[in-house]
mmCIF file of C-alpha atoms in Angstrom:
data_model
loop_
_atom_site.group_PDB
_atom_site.id
_atom_site.type_symbol
_atom_site.label_atom_id
_atom_site.label_comp_id
_atom_site.label_asym_id
_atom_site.label_seq_id
_atom_site.Cartn_x
_atom_site.Cartn_y
_atom_site.Cartn_z
ATOM 1 C CA MET A 1 256.429 -71.890 86.747
ATOM 2 C CA ARG A 2 259.701 -73.032 85.410
ATOM 3 C CA ILE A 3 262.131 -71.561 82.921
ATOM 4 C CA GLU A 4 262.849 -74.451 80.617
ATOM 5 C CA PRO A 5 265.719 -74.699 78.136
ATOM 6 C CA CYS A 6 264.950 -74.914 74.415
ATOM 7 C CA TYR A 7 265.528 -78.409 73.239
ATOM 8 C CA PHE A 8 267.307 -77.276 70.044
ATOM 9 C CA CYS A 9 269.221 -74.115 70.731
ATOM 10 C CA GLY A 10 269.529 -74.198 74.515
ATOM 11 C CA SER A 11 268.189 -70.723 75.252
ATOM 12 C CA ASN A 12 265.640 -70.071 77.941
ATOM 13 C CA VAL A 13 261.904 -70.625 77.265
ATOM 14 C CA TYR A 14 259.874 -68.466 79.686
ATOM 15 C CA PRO A 15 256.353 -69.351 80.788
ATOM 16 C CA GLY A 16 253.813 -68.413 78.133
ATOM 17 C CA HIS A 17 256.437 -68.344 75.378
ATOM 18 C CA GLY A 18 257.585 -70.911 72.772
ATOM 19 C CA THR A 19 255.912 -74.135 71.815
ATOM 20 C CA LYS A 20 255.847 -77.686 73.144
ATOM 21 C CA PHE A 21 256.012 -80.725 71.019
ATOM 22 C CA VAL A 22 254.933 -84.074 72.466
ATOM 23 C CA ARG A 23 256.117 -87.135 70.592
ATOM 24 C CA ASN A 24 254.116 -90.460 70.532
ATOM 25 C CA ASP A 25 256.341 -91.839 73.229
ATOM 26 C CA CYS A 26 255.342 -88.938 75.507
ATOM 27 C CA LYS A 27 258.764 -87.201 75.245
ATOM 28 C CA ILE A 28 258.289 -83.445 75.588
ATOM 29 C CA PHE A 29 260.375 -80.991 73.489
ATOM 30 C CA ASN A 30 260.308 -77.264 74.339
ATOM 31 C CA PHE A 31 261.167 -74.770 71.664
ATOM 32 C CA CYS A 32 261.774 -71.086 72.077
ATOM 33 C CA ARG A 33 260.741 -70.046 68.589
ATOM 34 C CA GLY A 34 259.624 -71.412 65.228
ATOM 35 C CA LYS A 35 263.183 -71.360 63.950
ATOM 36 C CA CYS A 36 264.147 -74.023 66.445
ATOM 37 C CA GLN A 37 261.068 -76.109 65.861
ATOM 38 C CA LYS A 38 261.594 -76.073 62.096
ATOM 39 C CA ALA A 39 265.218 -77.077 62.478
ATOM 40 C CA PHE A 40 264.193 -79.925 64.707
ATOM 41 C CA SER A 41 261.530 -81.114 62.346
ATOM 42 C CA LYS A 42 264.067 -81.064 59.532
ATOM 43 C CA LYS A 43 266.228 -83.343 61.708
ATOM 44 C CA ARG A 44 269.100 -80.903 61.888
ATOM 45 C CA ASN A 45 271.851 -81.560 64.369
ATOM 46 C CA PRO A 46 272.157 -78.806 66.977
ATOM 47 C CA ARG A 47 275.915 -79.501 67.343
ATOM 48 C CA LYS A 48 276.387 -78.626 63.625
ATOM 49 C CA THR A 49 274.099 -75.578 63.605
ATOM 50 C CA ARG A 50 276.300 -72.544 64.250
ATOM 51 C CA TRP A 51 273.855 -70.400 66.267
ATOM 52 C CA THR A 52 273.096 -73.066 69.000
ATOM 53 C CA LYS A 53 274.726 -73.383 72.393
ATOM 54 C CA ALA A 54 275.488 -77.007 71.650
ATOM 55 C CA TYR A 55 277.618 -75.973 68.663
ATOM 56 C CA ARG A 56 279.552 -73.431 70.820
ATOM 57 C CA LYS A 57 280.169 -76.081 73.508
ATOM 58 C CA ALA A 58 281.217 -78.690 70.986
ATOM 59 C CA ARG A 59 283.754 -76.325 69.334
ATOM 60 C CA GLY A 60 285.178 -75.187 72.744
ATOM 61 C CA LYS A 61 283.832 -71.643 72.413
ATOM 62 C CA ASP A 62 281.830 -71.872 75.656
ATOM 63 C CA LEU A 63 282.757 -73.270 79.015
ATOM 64 C CA THR A 64 281.468 -76.847 79.307
ATOM 65 C CA VAL A 65 282.855 -78.454 82.502
ATOM 66 C CA ASP A 66 282.349 -76.333 85.544
ATOM 67 C CA PRO A 67 280.949 -77.079 89.039
ATOM 68 C CA VAL A 68 278.750 -73.995 88.808
ATOM 69 C CA PHE A 69 276.529 -75.683 86.260
ATOM 70 C CA GLU A 70 275.441 -78.218 88.851
ATOM 71 C CA PHE A 71 273.391 -75.481 90.525
ATOM 72 C CA GLU A 72 271.251 -75.176 87.416
ATOM 73 C CA GLN A 73 270.171 -78.766 87.489
ATOM 74 C CA ARG A 74 266.458 -79.460 87.658
ATOM 75 C CA ARG A 75 265.209 -80.529 91.084
ATOM 76 C CA ASN A 76 261.852 -82.128 91.599
ATOM 77 C CA GLU A 77 261.872 -82.164 95.414
ATOM 78 C CA PRO A 78 259.400 -79.641 96.828
ATOM 79 C CA PHE A 79 260.267 -77.901 100.107
ATOM 80 C CA LYS A 80 258.940 -74.936 102.083
ATOM 81 C CA PHE A 81 260.420 -71.521 101.612
ATOM 82 C CA THR A 82 261.029 -69.223 104.504
ATOM 83 C CA ASP A 83 262.042 -65.612 104.294
ATOM 84 C CA ALA A 84 265.557 -66.357 105.535
ATOM 85 C CA LEU A 85 265.918 -69.260 103.001
ATOM 86 C CA MET A 86 264.680 -67.068 100.204
ATOM 87 C CA LYS A 87 267.111 -64.290 101.056
ATOM 88 C CA ASP A 88 270.083 -66.748 101.215
ATOM 89 C CA THR A 89 269.012 -68.354 97.927
ATOM 90 C CA ILE A 90 268.896 -64.998 96.118
ATOM 91 C CA GLU A 91 272.303 -63.893 97.561
ATOM 92 C CA SER A 92 273.835 -67.273 96.536
ATOM 93 C CA MET A 93 272.325 -66.950 93.049
ATOM 94 C CA HIS A 94 274.006 -63.562 92.596
ATOM 95 C CA ALA A 95 277.324 -64.902 93.864
ATOM 96 C CA ILE A 96 277.165 -68.031 91.607
ATOM 97 C CA ASP A 97 276.270 -65.854 88.592
ATOM 98 C CA LYS A 98 279.267 -63.589 89.211
ATOM 99 C CA ILE A 99 281.568 -66.628 89.576
ATOM 100 C CA ARG A 100 280.243 -68.152 86.361
ATOM 101 C CA GLN A 101 280.718 -64.830 84.487
ATOM 102 C CA ASP A 102 284.338 -64.563 85.692
ATOM 103 C CA ARG A 103 285.148 -68.131 84.673
ATOM 104 C CA GLN A 104 283.581 -67.627 81.285
ATOM 105 C CA ARG A 105 285.543 -64.438 80.760
ATOM 106 C CA LEU A 106 288.793 -66.249 81.681
ATOM 107 C CA HIS A 107 287.890 -69.087 79.352
ATOM 108 C CA ASN A 108 287.369 -66.629 76.488
ATOM 109 C CA LEU A 109 290.630 -64.861 77.160
ATOM 110 C CA LYS A 110 292.557 -68.138 77.121
ATOM 111 C CA ARG A 111 290.791 -69.165 73.884
ATOM 112 C CA LEU A 112 291.435 -65.823 72.115
ATOM 113 C CA LYS A 113 295.083 -65.763 73.352
ATOM 114 C CA VAL A 114 295.841 -68.867 71.326
ATOM 115 C CA GLY A 115 294.445 -67.305 68.184
ATOM 116 C CA LYS A 116 296.361 -64.136 68.778
ATOM 117 C CA THR A 117 299.650 -65.954 69.103
ATOM 118 C CA LEU A 118 298.902 -67.779 65.819
ATOM 119 C CA ARG A 119 298.084 -64.547 64.092
ATOM 120 C CA LEU A 120 301.327 -62.961 65.356
ATOM 121 C CA LYS A 121 303.373 -65.909 64.073
ATOM 122 C CA GLU A 122 301.660 -65.672 60.666
ATOM 123 C CA ALA A 123 302.384 -61.907 60.529
ATOM 124 C CA GLU A 124 306.067 -62.477 61.300
ATOM 125 C CA LYS A 125 306.262 -65.103 58.551
ATOM 126 C CA TYR A 126 304.539 -62.737 56.115
ATOM 127 C CA GLU A 127 306.935 -59.896 57.008
ATOM 128 C CA ALA A 128 309.961 -62.085 56.551
ATOM 129 C CA LYS A 129 308.620 -63.207 53.195
ATOM 130 C CA GLU A 130 307.877 -59.568 52.134
ATOM 131 C CA LEU A 131 311.467 -58.546 53.015
ATOM 132 C CA SER A 132 312.928 -61.295 50.942
ATOM 133 C CA HIS A 133 310.701 -60.340 47.985
ATOM 134 C CA LYS A 134 311.608 -56.669 48.399
ATOM 135 C CA GLN A 135 315.287 -57.420 48.297
ATOM 136 C CA SER A 136 315.026 -59.581 45.244
ATOM 137 C CA ASP A 137 312.657 -57.301 43.326
ATOM 138 C CA VAL A 138 314.621 -54.083 43.783
ATOM 139 C CA GLU A 139 316.177 -54.407 40.300
ATOM 140 C CA LEU A 140 312.702 -54.811 38.781
ATOM 141 C CA VAL A 141 311.326 -51.773 40.544
ATOM 142 C CA LYS A 142 314.073 -49.272 39.686
ATOM 143 C CA PRO A 143 313.336 -49.040 35.853
ATOM 144 C CA THR A 144 309.608 -48.565 36.590
ATOM 145 C CA LEU A 145 310.379 -45.754 39.035
ATOM 146 C CA GLU A 146 312.464 -44.012 36.394
ATOM 147 C CA LEU A 147 309.695 -44.396 33.776
ATOM 148 C CA ILE A 148 307.129 -42.946 36.201
ATOM 149 C CA LYS A 149 309.382 -39.901 36.876
ATOM 150 C CA GLU A 150 309.821 -39.341 33.136
ATOM 151 C CA SER A 151 306.091 -39.529 32.500
ATOM 152 C CA GLU A 152 305.480 -37.007 35.323
ATOM 153 C CA LYS A 153 307.967 -34.600 33.798
ATOM 154 C CA ARG A 154 306.359 -34.952 30.356
ATOM 155 C CA ARG A 155 302.887 -34.282 31.838
ATOM 156 C CA ALA A 156 304.179 -31.176 33.636
ATOM 157 C CA THR A 157 305.697 -29.735 30.338
ATOM 158 C CA GLU A 158 302.559 -30.487 28.431
ATOM 159 C CA LYS A 159 300.503 -28.711 31.119
ATOM 160 C CA LYS A 160 302.731 -25.668 30.902
ATOM 161 C CA GLN A 161 302.422 -25.544 27.099
ATOM 162 C CA LYS A 162 298.644 -25.742 27.309
ATOM 163 C CA GLN A 163 298.578 -22.879 29.840
ATOM 164 C CA GLU A 164 300.745 -20.719 27.549
ATOM 165 C CA LEU A 165 298.413 -21.437 24.561
ATOM 166 C CA VAL A 166 295.394 -20.491 26.645
ATOM 167 C CA SER A 167 296.992 -17.250 27.787
ATOM 168 C CA VAL A 168 297.988 -16.340 24.174
ATOM 169 C CA GLU A 169 294.420 -16.946 23.021
ATOM 170 C CA TYR A 170 293.022 -14.685 25.719
ATOM 171 C CA GLU A 171 295.373 -11.883 24.716
ATOM 172 C CA ASN A 172 294.330 -12.221 21.033
ATOM 173 C CA ASP A 173 290.662 -12.056 22.057
ATOM 174 C CA ASP A 174 291.260 -8.922 24.147
ATOM 175 C CA GLU A 175 293.068 -7.132 21.218
ATOM 176 C CA GLU A 176 290.162 -8.016 18.811
ATOM 177 C CA LEU A 177 287.572 -6.660 21.242
ATOM 178 C CA LEU A 178 289.558 -3.416 21.611
ATOM 179 C CA MET A 179 289.717 -2.953 17.836
ATOM 180 C CA GLU A 180 286.014 -3.577 17.396
ATOM 181 C CA MET A 181 285.109 -1.016 20.072
ATOM 182 C CA ALA A 182 287.260 1.608 18.491
#
C-alpha cells in the first residue's frame, strides 16, 4: 500500500482514507477530504488557496528546492527486501527526516529574520516621528494639563463640601432622636 499525496492540498492520503476521482482520460486524482475535492471541482487554483502546500511553496514559506526531496519520489521498480536492507532503509529514513527538519527550520529562521528587520526599521521610523510630534505639540498639551489639574481641584473641593453636608445632616438627625426619646 502506498501513501499518496492529495492532488489539491498536498497532504498525505493513507490507505483506506480519502477519495479517488478518475477523469475520462484515465487520470487519477487522490483527495484527502471532501474539502479538497470540492475545491478541485470548483476549479480553484491550489497556488492561490492559502491552506495548501502549493500556496506555501509559491509564496516562499516552505522549502522548495532541496536534494532531500528526491528521496520521496515515487519508484515503480520492485526489488526484494532483506533484513539488512530494511534496517538500513529505516535508519536512512530517520537521518533524512532529521536533515529535512533542520533545513526547514533554518529556512524559516531566515525568512522570519527579514520580516523582523523590516519591523525594527518601521518601529524606528515611528519613534522618530513620535518624537518630532511630541516636540511640536508641547505648547498644545500644556494648557490642557493645567485645565485638568484645575478640574481635579474643583472636584476635590466639591467632594469635601458634600462630606461636610452629610456629617451635618447626621448630627441633626442624632439630636432629633435624642429629643424624641426624652
